[in-house]
Every structure is written in structure tokens, then in C-alpha cells.
Coordinates of C-alpha atoms and ligand atoms in Angstrom, one line a residue:
M1 CA -25.2 0.1 5.8
S2 CA -25.3 3.5 5.1
E3 CA -24.6 5.0 1.9
S4 CA -23.6 8.4 2.8
R5 CA -20.5 7.0 4.4
L6 CA -19.2 5.9 1.5
S7 CA -17.0 8.7 0.5
W8 CA -15.1 12.1 1.3
L9 CA -17.2 14.2 -0.5
P10 CA -20.4 15.0 0.3
F11 CA -21.8 15.2 -3.6
L12 CA -20.5 11.8 -4.0
E13 CA -23.3 10.8 -2.2
K14 CA -25.8 10.5 -4.5
P15 CA -27.0 7.3 -6.4
V16 CA -25.0 7.2 -9.7
P17 CA -27.8 6.9 -12.4
A18 CA -27.5 3.8 -14.4
D19 CA -27.2 4.8 -17.9
L20 CA -23.8 6.8 -17.9
T21 CA -21.8 5.9 -20.0
E22 CA -18.9 8.5 -20.8
P23 CA -16.9 10.7 -18.2
A24 CA -18.4 13.5 -19.8
Q25 CA -22.0 12.7 -18.9
V26 CA -20.4 11.6 -15.2
A27 CA -18.9 14.8 -15.3
A28 CA -22.1 16.9 -16.2
F29 CA -24.4 14.9 -13.9
E30 CA -22.1 15.7 -11.1
L31 CA -21.9 19.2 -12.0
S32 CA -25.9 19.5 -12.0
Q33 CA -25.8 18.3 -8.6
V34 CA -24.2 21.2 -6.9
P35 CA -26.3 24.2 -7.3
G36 CA -24.7 27.3 -8.5
A37 CA -21.6 25.9 -9.4
G38 CA -21.9 27.3 -13.0
F39 CA -19.0 25.4 -15.1
R40 CA -19.4 24.6 -19.0
L41 CA -17.7 21.2 -20.2
A42 CA -15.3 21.9 -23.0
P43 CA -13.8 18.7 -24.4
D44 CA -10.8 19.1 -25.9
A45 CA -9.4 16.5 -28.3
S46 CA -6.0 17.7 -28.4
L47 CA -5.7 17.3 -25.1
P48 CA -3.8 14.0 -23.6
E49 CA -7.0 11.7 -22.3
E50 CA -6.4 12.6 -18.7
A51 CA -5.3 16.2 -18.5
W52 CA -7.6 19.2 -18.1
S53 CA -7.9 22.8 -17.4
V54 CA -9.7 25.8 -16.0
A55 CA -10.8 29.2 -17.4
Q56 CA -13.6 31.5 -17.0
G57 CA -16.1 29.0 -16.2
E58 CA -15.2 26.2 -18.5
I59 CA -13.6 23.2 -17.9
R60 CA -11.6 21.7 -21.4
G61 CA -10.1 18.3 -21.2
G62 CA -9.6 15.4 -22.2
R63 CA -12.0 12.5 -22.3
T64 CA -11.5 11.2 -18.5
G65 CA -10.0 14.9 -18.1
I66 CA -12.9 16.5 -17.6
L67 CA -13.9 14.3 -15.3
Y68 CA -11.0 15.0 -13.6
G69 CA -11.5 18.5 -13.6
T70 CA -14.8 18.4 -12.3
Y71 CA -13.6 16.9 -9.3
A72 CA -11.1 19.1 -8.8
C73 CA -13.3 22.1 -9.2
L74 CA -16.4 20.5 -7.4
E75 CA -13.0 20.1 -3.9
A76 CA -11.5 23.4 -4.6
L77 CA -15.1 25.1 -3.9
K78 CA -15.9 22.5 -0.7
L79 CA -12.7 23.8 0.1
G80 CA -13.0 27.1 -0.4
R81 CA -9.4 27.5 -2.0
P82 CA -8.7 29.2 -5.2
L83 CA -9.8 27.0 -8.4
P84 CA -6.5 25.3 -9.7
E85 CA -4.3 27.1 -12.2
G86 CA -2.5 25.8 -15.5
L87 CA -3.0 22.7 -16.8
Q88 CA -3.2 19.7 -14.7
Q89 CA -2.0 16.4 -16.2
P90 CA -0.9 13.1 -13.8
L91 CA 2.4 12.3 -13.8
Y92 CA 2.2 8.7 -14.1
D93 CA -0.2 7.2 -16.6
S94 CA -0.8 3.8 -14.4
R95 CA -2.4 5.0 -10.6
M96 CA -3.4 1.2 -9.9
I97 CA -5.3 -0.1 -6.5
D98 CA -4.5 -4.1 -6.0
C99 CA -7.4 -5.9 -4.0
W100 CA -6.6 -8.8 -2.6
D101 CA -10.1 -10.6 -2.7
N102 CA -11.0 -13.8 -2.8
M103 CA -14.1 -14.9 -5.0
D104 CA -14.8 -16.6 -1.5
G105 CA -15.4 -13.1 0.0
T106 CA -12.9 -13.0 1.9
V107 CA -10.3 -10.3 1.6
E108 CA -6.0 -11.4 1.6
R109 CA -5.3 -8.9 4.5
G110 CA -8.3 -7.1 5.0
Y111 CA -9.7 -5.0 8.1
A112 CA -12.9 -3.7 6.2
G113 CA -15.5 -6.3 5.8
R114 CA -15.6 -9.0 2.9
S115 CA -15.2 -8.3 -0.8
L116 CA -17.2 -5.5 -2.1
W117 CA -18.0 -7.5 -5.3
F118 CA -17.3 -11.4 -4.6
E119 CA -19.3 -14.0 -2.0
G120 CA -19.6 -17.3 -2.0
G121 CA -17.2 -18.4 -5.0
K122 CA -18.9 -15.4 -7.5
F123 CA -19.3 -11.9 -8.2
S124 CA -22.2 -10.4 -5.9
Y125 CA -22.7 -6.7 -6.0
D126 CA -24.8 -4.3 -6.1
P127 CA -23.7 -1.9 -8.8
D128 CA -24.7 1.7 -7.4
R129 CA -22.5 0.5 -4.8
I130 CA -19.2 -0.3 -7.3
R131 CA -21.0 3.1 -9.7
R132 CA -20.4 5.0 -6.6
L133 CA -16.5 3.1 -6.2
G134 CA -15.7 4.2 -9.3
R135 CA -16.6 7.9 -8.9
L136 CA -14.7 7.5 -5.5
L137 CA -11.9 6.4 -7.3
A138 CA -12.1 9.1 -9.8
S139 CA -12.3 11.8 -7.2
C140 CA -9.1 10.8 -6.4
G141 CA -7.4 10.7 -9.6
L142 CA -7.5 6.7 -9.6
N143 CA -7.7 4.5 -12.8
V144 CA -6.7 1.0 -12.9
L145 CA -8.2 -1.6 -10.1
C146 CA -7.2 -5.1 -10.2
L147 CA -10.1 -7.1 -8.6
N148 CA -8.8 -10.5 -7.2
N149 CA -6.0 -11.4 -5.0
V150 CA -2.3 -11.5 -6.4
N151 CA -2.6 -15.0 -4.8
V152 CA -5.2 -16.5 -7.1
H153 CA -7.2 -18.8 -5.2
E154 CA -9.9 -21.2 -7.3
P155 CA -12.1 -20.0 -9.0
A156 CA -10.5 -17.1 -9.6
Q157 CA -8.5 -18.2 -12.0
N158 CA -11.3 -18.8 -14.2
L159 CA -12.2 -15.0 -14.2
I160 CA -10.7 -14.8 -17.8
A161 CA -12.2 -17.7 -18.9
D162 CA -15.5 -18.8 -17.5
W163 CA -16.5 -15.5 -15.6
L164 CA -15.0 -13.4 -18.8
P165 CA -18.9 -11.9 -19.4
K166 CA -19.5 -11.1 -15.2
L167 CA -16.1 -9.7 -15.4
A168 CA -17.1 -7.5 -18.4
A169 CA -20.2 -6.3 -17.1
F170 CA -18.2 -5.1 -13.8
A171 CA -15.7 -3.2 -16.2
G172 CA -19.1 -1.6 -17.5
L173 CA -20.1 -0.3 -13.7
L174 CA -16.6 1.3 -13.5
R175 CA -15.9 2.6 -17.4
P176 CA -17.3 5.7 -16.9
F177 CA -15.2 6.9 -14.2
G178 CA -12.0 5.9 -16.6
V179 CA -11.4 3.3 -14.6
R180 CA -9.7 0.3 -15.8
L181 CA -10.2 -3.6 -15.1
M182 CA -6.9 -5.7 -14.3
T183 CA -7.0 -9.1 -13.1
S184 CA -4.2 -11.3 -10.9
I185 CA -3.5 -14.5 -12.8
D186 CA -1.6 -17.9 -11.9
F187 CA 1.6 -18.2 -14.1
S188 CA 0.5 -21.8 -14.0
Q189 CA -2.5 -21.1 -15.6
P190 CA -2.4 -23.5 -18.7
M191 CA -1.5 -26.7 -16.3
R192 CA -5.0 -26.0 -14.5
E193 CA -7.0 -26.3 -17.3
D194 CA -4.8 -29.5 -18.4
G195 CA -2.0 -28.2 -20.1
P196 CA 1.7 -30.4 -19.9
T197 CA 3.9 -27.6 -18.5
A198 CA 3.7 -23.6 -18.0
D199 CA 7.2 -23.1 -19.2
P200 CA 7.6 -20.0 -20.9
L201 CA 9.8 -20.8 -23.9
D202 CA 7.2 -24.0 -24.9
A203 CA 5.5 -22.7 -27.8
G204 CA 2.1 -24.3 -26.6
V205 CA 1.9 -22.2 -23.5
Q206 CA 2.3 -19.1 -25.5
A207 CA 0.2 -19.7 -27.9
W208 CA -2.2 -20.9 -24.8
W209 CA -1.6 -17.3 -23.2
K210 CA -2.5 -15.1 -26.8
E211 CA -5.6 -17.5 -27.0
C212 CA -6.2 -16.6 -23.6
A213 CA -5.4 -12.4 -24.0
D214 CA -8.0 -12.9 -27.4
R215 CA -10.4 -14.1 -25.5
V216 CA -10.1 -11.2 -22.5
W217 CA -9.6 -8.0 -25.1
A218 CA -12.7 -9.1 -27.5
A219 CA -14.7 -9.1 -24.3
I220 CA -13.1 -6.2 -22.9
P221 CA -11.9 -4.2 -25.1
D222 CA -10.1 -1.6 -22.2
F223 CA -9.0 -4.2 -20.0
F224 CA -5.8 -2.8 -18.2
G225 CA -3.6 -6.0 -18.6
F226 CA -2.8 -9.1 -16.4
L227 CA -1.1 -8.9 -12.4
V228 CA 1.5 -11.6 -11.4
K229 CA 3.1 -12.9 -8.2
A230 CA 5.5 -16.1 -9.6
D231 CA 7.8 -18.0 -7.8
S232 CA 6.7 -16.5 -4.5
E233 CA 5.6 -17.5 -1.0
H234 CA 4.8 -20.8 -3.2
R235 CA 3.2 -19.3 -6.1
P236 CA 4.2 -20.9 -9.1
G237 CA 6.7 -19.3 -11.9
P238 CA 9.6 -19.2 -14.3
F239 CA 12.0 -21.2 -11.9
T240 CA 10.5 -24.3 -12.1
Y241 CA 11.8 -23.7 -15.6
G242 CA 15.0 -22.6 -14.8
R243 CA 13.8 -19.4 -16.5
T244 CA 14.7 -16.1 -16.0
H245 CA 11.4 -13.8 -14.3
A246 CA 12.1 -11.7 -17.8
E247 CA 11.5 -15.0 -19.8
G248 CA 8.6 -15.2 -17.9
A249 CA 7.0 -11.6 -18.7
N250 CA 8.0 -11.0 -21.6
M251 CA 6.1 -14.3 -22.4
L252 CA 2.9 -12.4 -20.9
A253 CA 3.6 -9.3 -21.9
R254 CA 3.9 -10.8 -25.6
A255 CA 0.5 -12.1 -25.9
I256 CA -1.2 -9.0 -24.5
A257 CA 0.9 -6.8 -26.4
P258 CA -1.6 -6.4 -29.5
H259 CA -4.4 -5.6 -27.2
G260 CA -2.2 -2.7 -26.0
G261 CA -2.2 -4.2 -22.8
K262 CA 0.1 -4.3 -19.8
L263 CA 2.0 -7.2 -17.5
V264 CA 2.5 -6.4 -14.3
W265 CA 5.0 -8.7 -12.8
R266 CA 5.6 -8.3 -8.8
A267 CA 9.2 -7.9 -7.5
F268 CA 8.2 -9.7 -4.7
V269 CA 10.4 -12.5 -4.4
Y270 CA 13.1 -14.1 -1.8
N271 CA 13.2 -17.2 0.3
C272 CA 10.4 -18.1 2.2
M273 CA 12.1 -21.2 3.2
Q274 CA 15.1 -20.0 4.9
D275 CA 16.7 -21.6 7.7
W276 CA 17.3 -19.1 10.7
R277 CA 20.6 -20.4 11.3
D278 CA 22.1 -19.3 7.6
T279 CA 23.7 -15.9 7.7
H280 CA 24.5 -15.2 4.4
T281 CA 20.7 -15.4 3.2
D282 CA 19.3 -11.4 3.7
R283 CA 15.9 -11.4 2.6
P284 CA 16.4 -7.7 1.6
C285 CA 18.3 -8.4 -0.4
A286 CA 16.6 -10.1 -2.6
A287 CA 14.3 -8.5 -4.9
Y288 CA 17.5 -6.8 -5.6
D289 CA 19.3 -9.6 -6.3
T290 CA 16.4 -10.9 -8.5
Y291 CA 15.9 -7.9 -10.9
A292 CA 18.6 -5.6 -11.0
P293 CA 20.9 -8.3 -13.4
L294 CA 17.7 -8.1 -15.9
D295 CA 17.5 -4.4 -16.1
G296 CA 17.5 -3.6 -19.9
Q297 CA 15.6 -7.1 -20.6
F298 CA 11.8 -6.8 -19.7
D299 CA 9.5 -6.1 -22.9
D300 CA 8.4 -2.4 -22.9
N301 CA 4.5 -3.3 -21.9
V302 CA 6.2 -4.7 -18.3
I303 CA 6.0 -2.9 -15.6
L304 CA 7.9 -4.2 -12.6
Q305 CA 5.9 -3.6 -9.9
V306 CA 8.4 -3.0 -6.3
K307 CA 7.1 -3.3 -3.0
N308 CA 8.8 -0.3 -0.6
G309 CA 10.7 -1.3 1.2
P310 CA 12.7 -4.0 0.3
F311 CA 11.1 -6.5 3.3
D312 CA 7.4 -6.2 3.2
F313 CA 5.5 -3.0 4.6
Q314 CA 7.3 -2.5 7.8
V315 CA 6.6 1.0 10.0
R316 CA 10.1 1.7 8.8
E317 CA 12.7 0.7 6.2
P318 CA 14.7 2.1 4.3
V319 CA 13.9 2.9 0.4
S320 CA 14.2 -0.1 -1.7
P321 CA 17.8 -0.6 -3.3
T322 CA 15.9 -2.0 -6.6
F323 CA 14.7 1.8 -7.5
Y324 CA 17.6 3.0 -8.4
A325 CA 19.3 0.1 -10.2
M326 CA 17.1 -0.3 -12.9
P327 CA 16.8 2.7 -15.2
R328 CA 16.1 1.0 -18.1
T329 CA 13.1 -1.1 -16.6
H330 CA 9.4 0.6 -16.4
L331 CA 8.8 0.2 -12.1
A332 CA 6.3 0.6 -10.3
L333 CA 6.0 1.9 -6.8
E334 CA 3.8 -0.9 -4.4
V335 CA 2.7 0.5 -1.2
Q336 CA 0.2 -1.2 1.0
L337 CA -3.0 0.9 2.2
A338 CA -4.3 -2.1 4.2
Q339 CA -2.4 -2.1 7.3
E340 CA -1.0 -5.2 7.8
Y341 CA 1.8 -4.4 9.9
T342 CA 0.7 -0.8 10.7
G343 CA -2.4 -1.0 12.8
Q344 CA -5.2 -2.8 10.7
Q345 CA -7.3 -0.5 10.9
I346 CA -7.7 0.0 14.3
D347 CA -4.6 1.7 15.3
I348 CA -4.7 4.9 13.7
Y349 CA -2.4 5.4 10.8
A350 CA -2.1 7.9 8.4
M351 CA 0.6 7.5 5.7
P352 CA 1.2 10.5 3.8
P353 CA 4.4 12.2 6.4
M354 CA 5.9 8.0 5.2
W355 CA 5.0 8.8 1.8
D356 CA 7.0 12.4 2.6
E357 CA 10.1 10.5 3.5
L358 CA 9.5 8.3 0.7
L359 CA 9.7 11.1 -1.6
E360 CA 12.7 12.6 -0.5
D361 CA 14.8 9.9 -1.2
L362 CA 13.2 8.6 -4.1
P363 CA 12.5 11.5 -6.9
P364 CA 9.2 10.6 -8.6
Q365 CA 10.9 10.2 -12.1
T366 CA 12.9 7.3 -10.7
V367 CA 9.6 5.4 -10.9
S368 CA 6.9 5.5 -14.2
A369 CA 3.9 3.8 -12.2
V370 CA 2.0 3.7 -8.8
A371 CA 0.1 1.0 -7.2
A372 CA -1.4 0.6 -3.6
V373 CA -2.7 -2.6 -2.4
S374 CA -6.7 -1.7 -1.6
N375 CA -7.8 -1.2 1.9
M376 CA -11.1 -1.3 1.1
G377 CA -14.0 -3.6 2.2
R378 CA -17.8 -3.8 2.4
D379 CA -17.5 -1.9 5.7
A380 CA -20.3 0.7 5.6
N381 CA -17.2 3.1 5.6
L382 CA -15.4 1.8 2.9
C383 CA -12.0 1.0 5.0
G384 CA -12.8 -0.8 8.5
H385 CA -11.3 2.8 10.7
P386 CA -13.1 6.1 9.4
F387 CA -9.7 7.4 9.4
A388 CA -8.3 4.9 6.7
A389 CA -9.9 6.6 4.2
L390 CA -7.9 9.0 4.5
N391 CA -4.6 6.7 2.9
L392 CA -7.0 5.9 0.1
Y393 CA -7.4 9.8 -0.9
A394 CA -4.5 10.3 0.0
F395 CA -2.6 7.8 -2.4
G396 CA -4.9 9.0 -5.4
R397 CA -3.2 12.9 -4.5
Y398 CA 0.3 11.4 -4.7
A399 CA -0.1 9.1 -7.3
W400 CA -1.3 12.2 -9.3
S401 CA 1.0 14.5 -8.3
P402 CA 3.6 13.2 -6.4
A403 CA 5.6 16.0 -3.7
P404 CA 5.6 16.1 -0.4
R405 CA 3.3 17.6 1.2
A406 CA 1.6 15.8 3.9
A407 CA 0.2 18.5 6.3
E408 CA -1.8 19.5 3.1
V409 CA -3.3 16.0 1.7
I410 CA -4.4 15.6 5.4
R411 CA -5.7 19.4 6.1
D412 CA -8.2 18.8 2.6
W413 CA -9.1 15.4 3.5
V414 CA -10.4 16.2 7.1
G415 CA -11.8 19.5 5.6
L416 CA -13.8 17.1 3.1
T417 CA -14.6 14.4 5.3
Y418 CA -16.2 16.5 8.7
P419 CA -17.1 20.3 7.3
G420 CA -19.6 20.4 10.6
L421 CA -16.2 20.7 12.5
T422 CA -14.9 24.5 13.4
A423 CA -11.6 25.2 11.9
D424 CA -10.3 24.5 15.0
E425 CA -11.4 21.9 15.5
R426 CA -10.1 20.3 11.4
K427 CA -7.0 21.4 12.6
T428 CA -7.0 19.3 15.7
L429 CA -7.6 16.2 14.3
A430 CA -5.5 16.9 11.3
G431 CA -2.6 17.7 13.8
L432 CA -3.4 14.2 15.2
L433 CA -3.6 12.5 11.6
L434 CA -0.3 13.8 11.2
D435 CA 1.6 12.6 14.2
S436 CA 0.0 9.2 13.9
R437 CA 2.6 7.5 12.5
S438 CA 5.4 8.9 14.5
V439 CA 3.9 7.4 17.1
Y440 CA 2.6 4.1 16.3
E441 CA 6.2 3.5 15.2
K442 CA 7.7 4.5 18.4
Y443 CA 5.4 2.2 20.7
T444 CA 6.0 -1.0 18.0
A445 CA 9.0 -0.6 16.1
P446 CA 11.3 2.1 16.9
L447 CA 14.5 2.3 15.5
G448 CA 14.3 0.6 12.1
L449 CA 13.7 -2.4 14.5
C450 CA 11.1 -4.9 12.0
W451 CA 9.3 -8.2 12.9
M452 CA 8.2 -7.6 16.4
V453 CA 4.9 -8.6 15.3
S454 CA 3.0 -11.6 15.9
P455 CA 3.7 -14.6 13.5
N456 CA 0.5 -14.4 10.5
N457 CA -1.8 -12.3 11.8
H458 CA 0.7 -9.5 12.2
Y459 CA -0.6 -7.7 14.7
G460 CA 0.6 -6.6 18.4
P461 CA 4.2 -8.1 19.6
S462 CA 5.6 -11.1 19.8
P463 CA 9.5 -10.4 20.1
D464 CA 10.6 -13.5 19.3
G465 CA 7.3 -14.6 17.4
Y466 CA 9.6 -14.7 13.2
E467 CA 13.1 -15.7 15.2
Y468 CA 13.8 -18.9 14.7
Q469 CA 10.5 -19.2 11.6
A470 CA 11.2 -19.5 7.6
W471 CA 10.1 -16.6 6.9
G472 CA 14.3 -14.4 6.7
T473 CA 13.2 -11.8 9.5
Y474 CA 15.1 -12.1 12.0
H475 CA 16.6 -8.8 15.1
K476 CA 19.2 -11.9 17.1
A477 CA 19.1 -9.7 20.1
N478 CA 20.9 -11.5 23.0
R479 CA 22.0 -10.2 26.2
D480 CA 24.2 -7.6 24.7
A481 CA 23.3 -6.7 21.4
V482 CA 20.4 -6.8 18.9
G483 CA 19.8 -5.8 15.3
I484 CA 21.7 -7.4 12.0
D485 CA 24.6 -6.2 10.2
R486 CA 23.7 -5.3 7.2
T487 CA 26.7 -3.1 5.8
A488 CA 30.3 -4.3 4.0
K489 CA 31.3 -6.3 7.0
G490 CA 28.0 -8.1 7.8
T491 CA 25.1 -9.1 4.4
G492 CA 26.7 -6.5 2.2
Y493 CA 23.2 -5.5 1.5
A494 CA 24.0 -1.4 2.5
A495 CA 26.0 -2.1 -1.1
Q496 CA 23.0 -2.6 -3.1
Y497 CA 22.7 1.2 -3.2
P498 CA 24.0 4.4 -5.0
P499 CA 27.4 5.0 -2.9
E500 CA 26.2 8.4 -1.6
M501 CA 23.3 6.6 0.4
Q502 CA 25.9 3.3 1.1
A503 CA 28.6 5.9 2.6
V504 CA 25.6 7.2 5.1
Y505 CA 23.6 3.5 5.6
E506 CA 27.2 2.2 6.2
D507 CA 28.3 4.4 9.3
P508 CA 26.1 3.9 12.9
A509 CA 27.3 7.2 13.1
T510 CA 25.6 8.8 10.1
C511 CA 22.8 6.7 9.5
P512 CA 19.7 7.9 10.4
D513 CA 18.3 7.4 13.9
E514 CA 15.1 5.6 12.4
L515 CA 17.4 3.0 10.8
L516 CA 20.4 2.4 12.5
L517 CA 19.1 -1.4 13.8
F518 CA 18.6 -1.8 10.2
F519 CA 21.7 -1.6 8.7
H520 CA 23.4 -2.4 12.4
R521 CA 24.2 -4.7 15.1
L522 CA 25.0 -2.6 18.1
R523 CA 25.4 -3.4 22.0
Y524 CA 23.0 -2.1 23.9
D525 CA 25.4 0.6 25.5
Y526 CA 26.1 2.3 22.1
V527 CA 26.3 6.1 22.9
M528 CA 23.9 7.5 20.2
R529 CA 24.0 11.2 18.7
D530 CA 21.8 12.6 21.5
G531 CA 23.8 10.7 24.1
R532 CA 21.7 8.3 25.3
T533 CA 22.6 4.3 25.3
L534 CA 20.8 2.1 22.8
I535 CA 19.2 0.6 25.3
Q536 CA 17.8 3.5 26.9
R537 CA 16.6 4.8 23.9
I538 CA 14.8 2.0 23.0
Y539 CA 12.4 1.7 26.4
D540 CA 12.2 6.0 26.1
D541 CA 10.8 5.3 22.9
H542 CA 8.5 2.7 23.8
F543 CA 7.1 5.0 26.9
A544 CA 6.9 8.3 24.8
G545 CA 4.8 6.2 22.3
L546 CA 2.3 4.9 25.0
E547 CA 2.1 7.9 26.1
Q548 CA 1.5 9.9 23.4
T549 CA -1.3 7.8 22.7
Q550 CA -2.7 8.6 25.7
K551 CA -2.9 12.0 24.6
M552 CA -4.4 11.4 21.3
A553 CA -7.4 9.5 22.7
E554 CA -8.2 12.4 25.3
T555 CA -7.3 14.6 21.9
L556 CA -9.7 12.1 20.4
Y557 CA -12.1 12.2 23.1
A558 CA -12.9 15.2 22.9
L559 CA -13.6 16.0 19.4
P560 CA -17.6 16.4 18.3
L561 CA -17.0 13.8 15.4
P562 CA -20.6 13.0 13.5
E563 CA -21.5 9.9 14.4
P564 CA -21.3 6.8 13.9
D565 CA -17.6 8.2 13.3
R566 CA -17.6 9.2 16.6
T567 CA -18.8 6.2 18.0
E568 CA -16.2 3.8 16.1
A569 CA -13.5 5.9 15.9
R570 CA -13.8 5.2 20.3
E571 CA -14.0 2.2 20.0
R572 CA -10.9 1.8 17.9
M573 CA -9.0 4.1 20.0
A574 CA -10.0 1.2 23.4
L575 CA -8.2 -1.0 21.3
Q576 CA -4.9 0.9 20.0
L577 CA -4.8 2.3 23.9
H578 CA -5.1 -1.3 25.4
D579 CA -2.3 -2.7 22.5
A580 CA -0.1 0.1 22.8
R581 CA 0.5 -0.8 26.4
E582 CA 1.0 -4.3 25.4
W583 CA 3.2 -3.2 22.8
C584 CA 5.1 -1.1 25.5
D585 CA 5.3 -3.2 28.1
I586 CA 6.2 -6.4 26.4
V587 CA 9.0 -4.8 24.5
N588 CA 10.5 -3.5 27.2
T589 CA 10.1 -6.3 29.5
F590 CA 11.9 -8.5 26.5
F591 CA 14.9 -6.3 26.3
H592 CA 15.3 -5.4 30.0
R593 CA 14.9 -9.4 30.5
L594 CA 17.6 -9.7 28.1
S595 CA 20.5 -6.5 29.0
G596 CA 19.9 -6.4 32.7
V597 CA 20.0 -3.5 32.1
P598 CA 17.6 -1.0 34.3
D599 CA 15.2 2.6 32.9
A600 CA 17.6 5.5 33.9
H601 CA 14.6 7.1 34.8
G602 CA 13.0 3.9 37.1
R603 CA 10.0 3.7 35.0
K604 CA 7.7 0.3 35.6
I605 CA 9.4 -2.8 33.3
W606 CA 8.2 -6.0 34.6
D607 CA 10.2 -8.8 35.0
Ligands
GCW1 O1 3.4 -10.0 3.2 C1 2.7 -10.8 2.5 C2 1.5 -11.1 3.0 C3 0.8 -11.7 2.5 C4 0.8 -10.8 1.1 C5 2.2 -11.2 0.6 C6 2.3 -10.3 -1.3 C7 -0.7 -11.6 -0.7 O2 1.5 -11.5 4.4 O3 -0.7 -11.9 2.9 O4 0.0 -12.3 0.4 O5 3.0 -10.0 1.1 O6 2.9 -9.3 -1.0 O7 2.3 -11.2 -1.8

């Protein structure tokens, strides 16, 4: 493993001494690594822990603030930018990375190798690499790491029991970097330990969790909290006992509240055993239906973590309506850096443009925390594809200060990561990354048509793969039409939005093209705003996506990236090209066979 590949900031390559215990010491260490940086650190107790400012060569800050200030100054120096001015403070207190690591060393939906800290049913890691990981997370402002899968597989339920000393040692490695630990827990844990029930209203269960919390916080006083996936995809939860999710979450929240712990409860609840013949159940409605009526019922230390979008991390979905429906609840936005549905770190897919669009619909103040499913693993380059680290870096930037600025963030990451490229080459790479999401969307799933991926592994095209399955993910293409009617005449999903948004989505004439088939069922001869028919637009987008991928490949091949990034990026590009062709041909053939409508430009569609 080449250690120099762990980071976008070259100074982060240096080993981290084991005896750093305080953020200020870490910051001093980092500065001492950079000749002539000329800063003085001035801890300032009057500032919030994470805030900082810089003036006249002095970085003033709260406890973790001087660490963040140090990284920001080093970044600015490296990019040849002026130092940030004024008081800097993150908008959200909790900027979380959720790792879906299992103790056997696998990572659910992991595309960057095996777990960085688990192997063979136990902890297994290089402490220096974990310190460098802490430094990397701090360098982009992230401060909470959940280290195990939300699907809690044996023996991970013991992380908060027998494994506590090891968990505490792990927490100690990240502490100097201002990163706090969280674990995913199993709601039925008292029963796994021979209790008769996990009913949240049962006094014995409440006492069990309280005792558990006391134990955890005694071992790790700055432990962040618990993350819970309940009543979702066969995980246990309060529904078993006829209790609401507010009752379930609050019971846990009360056990950890005396320690200042947070209870992060996922809102990813839907019927994953749907009969495809059932036209009344509509999966995107599920989170809102379950949680909106509970607004105001959650305790203050509960964070309700809502997936965006309402389905499940597809290439294109409308913003989740649950965000507008719960003003009296602390909501966290959950995004997925792991490219489960977006190319699995084989295809190039830069997320900032997607987040810019999200921020247009969702003012940052609508939520009070952010979380991202990690894309990290044991691969030498950390994220599988050399460019996938951009998404991790960018998430940190957006989490600290959410504002639409994809081009700037991408440009900065390219500048920090590939300082050896010329300005023109860096511009070319940044442009390629900026366009990558739109290209991927075109060859895979244009117009808001989701779920044409291969079942289970979620990579590559399979237009009917999910059509007759129980997951609630259908497009219902027939010889005349495609899409689900989610308007008032259909499933009623659009009515979950505030009226002004609903009005836009209800009418195909005002609904944005990229969401047309998410909200509407339309005939192939439906004439779009640009005068093309729907079927022609489907063909055109897929052909355009393929062509643009070919151009992207030429551009990439011509860039003198340093090794081994050059070789890795080229190898993955060859796969992406192959897969883009599969997507284009298979989806176009699928619709051509159904509709019998020829391509207006006579391009090759296979029969
Ligand atoms: O989309 C699904 C994924 C599962 C994942 C689940 C979730 C952790 O395919 O692998 O399980 O989402 O977010 O809980």
C-alpha cells in the first residue's frame, strides 16, 4: 500500500506521531511540517469549540477550531489563495460519515476494498493509518465516524459490550483530530442477550439500555451516540410491539441523554415485501407517511436521518418531501458517497453538481445535521477510483458550509490532488469531473426513470430486473407508455410537497424534464418542451451519454496524471466505456422492442 496516496493534501502523507492527544498539538505538528508557514496558534476559549479565525499570522480558535484553521490555511497556501477572512464556523454541529463495515472485513456496498479497521470478526488495523484517516477527515471538517454497518451483523452487536476496550482504543486514535465515534446498534439487542422483549415501553428494556449507555460512556466519555436502522429491510424495530418510531427512538435517546449522547434514527422505512400487482403502495411515499405525523414527538437529542432521495440514492430523484414536513424535529440529510447506484467507483461520478441542485430545493437551514455513507476502504487510494476521493472531500466542504459551488470545490480538489498538472490540464480534468454526473445520468437513467439496474449488485443495466420484485421499484413500461403517475390522479405522492412545489411537479408541462418520468406516466408520443417525442428523447439521451463517455475517455487518456492514478483511471475508464455501451444499447433496444418506434435519426438500435 502506498501511504502517499491516502490524501489530497501532500502534508497529510507524513506519519502522525502516536503521542498527539490534543487538536492544538496536531495543528502545531502539521504547521511544523511546512517550512515557512509562519503561523502562531492561539487557543481562544471565548470561541465555540470548532470556530476559528486568522489574522496577522495567528490562528485563533476553539479547541478543534485551531486544527480546522490550520488545515484551511495550509489549503489556501497550497492553492495560492488568500487566507479565509473573518470568523469561520461550520453550519452543522454533526458532520457524519457512516461506514457500512462488517466485522468480517466486508463493507456493504463497498467499492474500495475491505474494511479499514475490521477483519476476521475483530478489529484489525494499522494505528498510523487510522490516525492519518482522522487527519484526512479533519482536513475537510468532518467530525463523526460511525464505524459499523447499519445492518448489524454478528458479532458487531458486541461492539458496545465485550469489544468496548477496543472501541475505546480506536476512539483514542481519532480524538486528536476532533472526530468522535458512533456505532450502529441493533434495536433488539436486549433479546440477543436473552431478554424477553425489546419493547421500548418495557421498564426492563429501558433499564437495560440505560445500563448499556452508562457502560459505553464510562469507557468513552466523548462517544457521539448510536445510529439505528429499525423496521427497515427486515431489521427489528418498535413496530413489532405496536409502538411508534418516536417511542422507539426516545427510549434510546433517554438512555444516552445523561451522557450528552445523540440518537441518530434512520427514516429509511418502507415495505420491502410489496406485491408488484399492488398499485396503491408507492415506495417514495413511505418516509413521509411514517414520520411526518410524528413531528414534534422526538426528544431533543434525537436526529432523524432522512435519505435523499425518497427512493434510495438513485441518479436522479426529487428532494425528499419529508424535509419540508417536520419543522419541529432535528433532521439530518443522508447522502451516499459509496456509488451504489452511480457507477460503483468504476464510472466517474462527481457528486457536487447533484448537491448544488439539492441545495437549490432545500435551503441548508431546513436540516440540522448531515451524514454521508462512506466510500472508503482498504484500497491504497482509499476510495477505489482515484477520482472518487473528490466526493469525500467535497462532502466535507458542503457539510461545513453548504452553498452551491460545485465548480469551485472540484477545482480545489484537483489543485490539491494533482499539483503537477499544468493549469490547463487541471482545468480540463475539473471540467470532465463537473460534467460526469450528467453524462452518467444520460446513458443510465435519463428523465427520472429509476431502477433499471441489475438486481442485488446494482451495477449495469437490467430494464425489467426490478419490475416484478417486492422492492416497490417499478417503471411499468408497456408498448404505449412508461412511468408512474405520482400526481393527485395517481399515487398522490406529489401532494407530500409544499403547494408551490406540488404545483410544479403535478403538471408534465411544468415538471422539470429530468424528473418527468418520476412523476408522470406518459405515452411515447408525448411531445416534450423541446419538440421531441418522449421516445425520441429516451433514444437521444442514451446515445448522447455514450458519445460523451467516449469523448470523456479521450480527454482522460490524454491527461498526464501521475502514476498509479493514470493506470487505474484508464483501466476503470475502459470498463465505464464498455458499460456505457451496454446501457445505451440495452435500454434503447428494450424501448424499441416495446414501442416499435424507430429512431428518427436511423441510428443502430439492436432488435
Ligand atoms: O439501498 C439499500 C442498500 C442496502 C442498504 C440499505 C440502507 C445498509 O442496497 O445495502 O443497507 O439501502 O440504506 O439501509
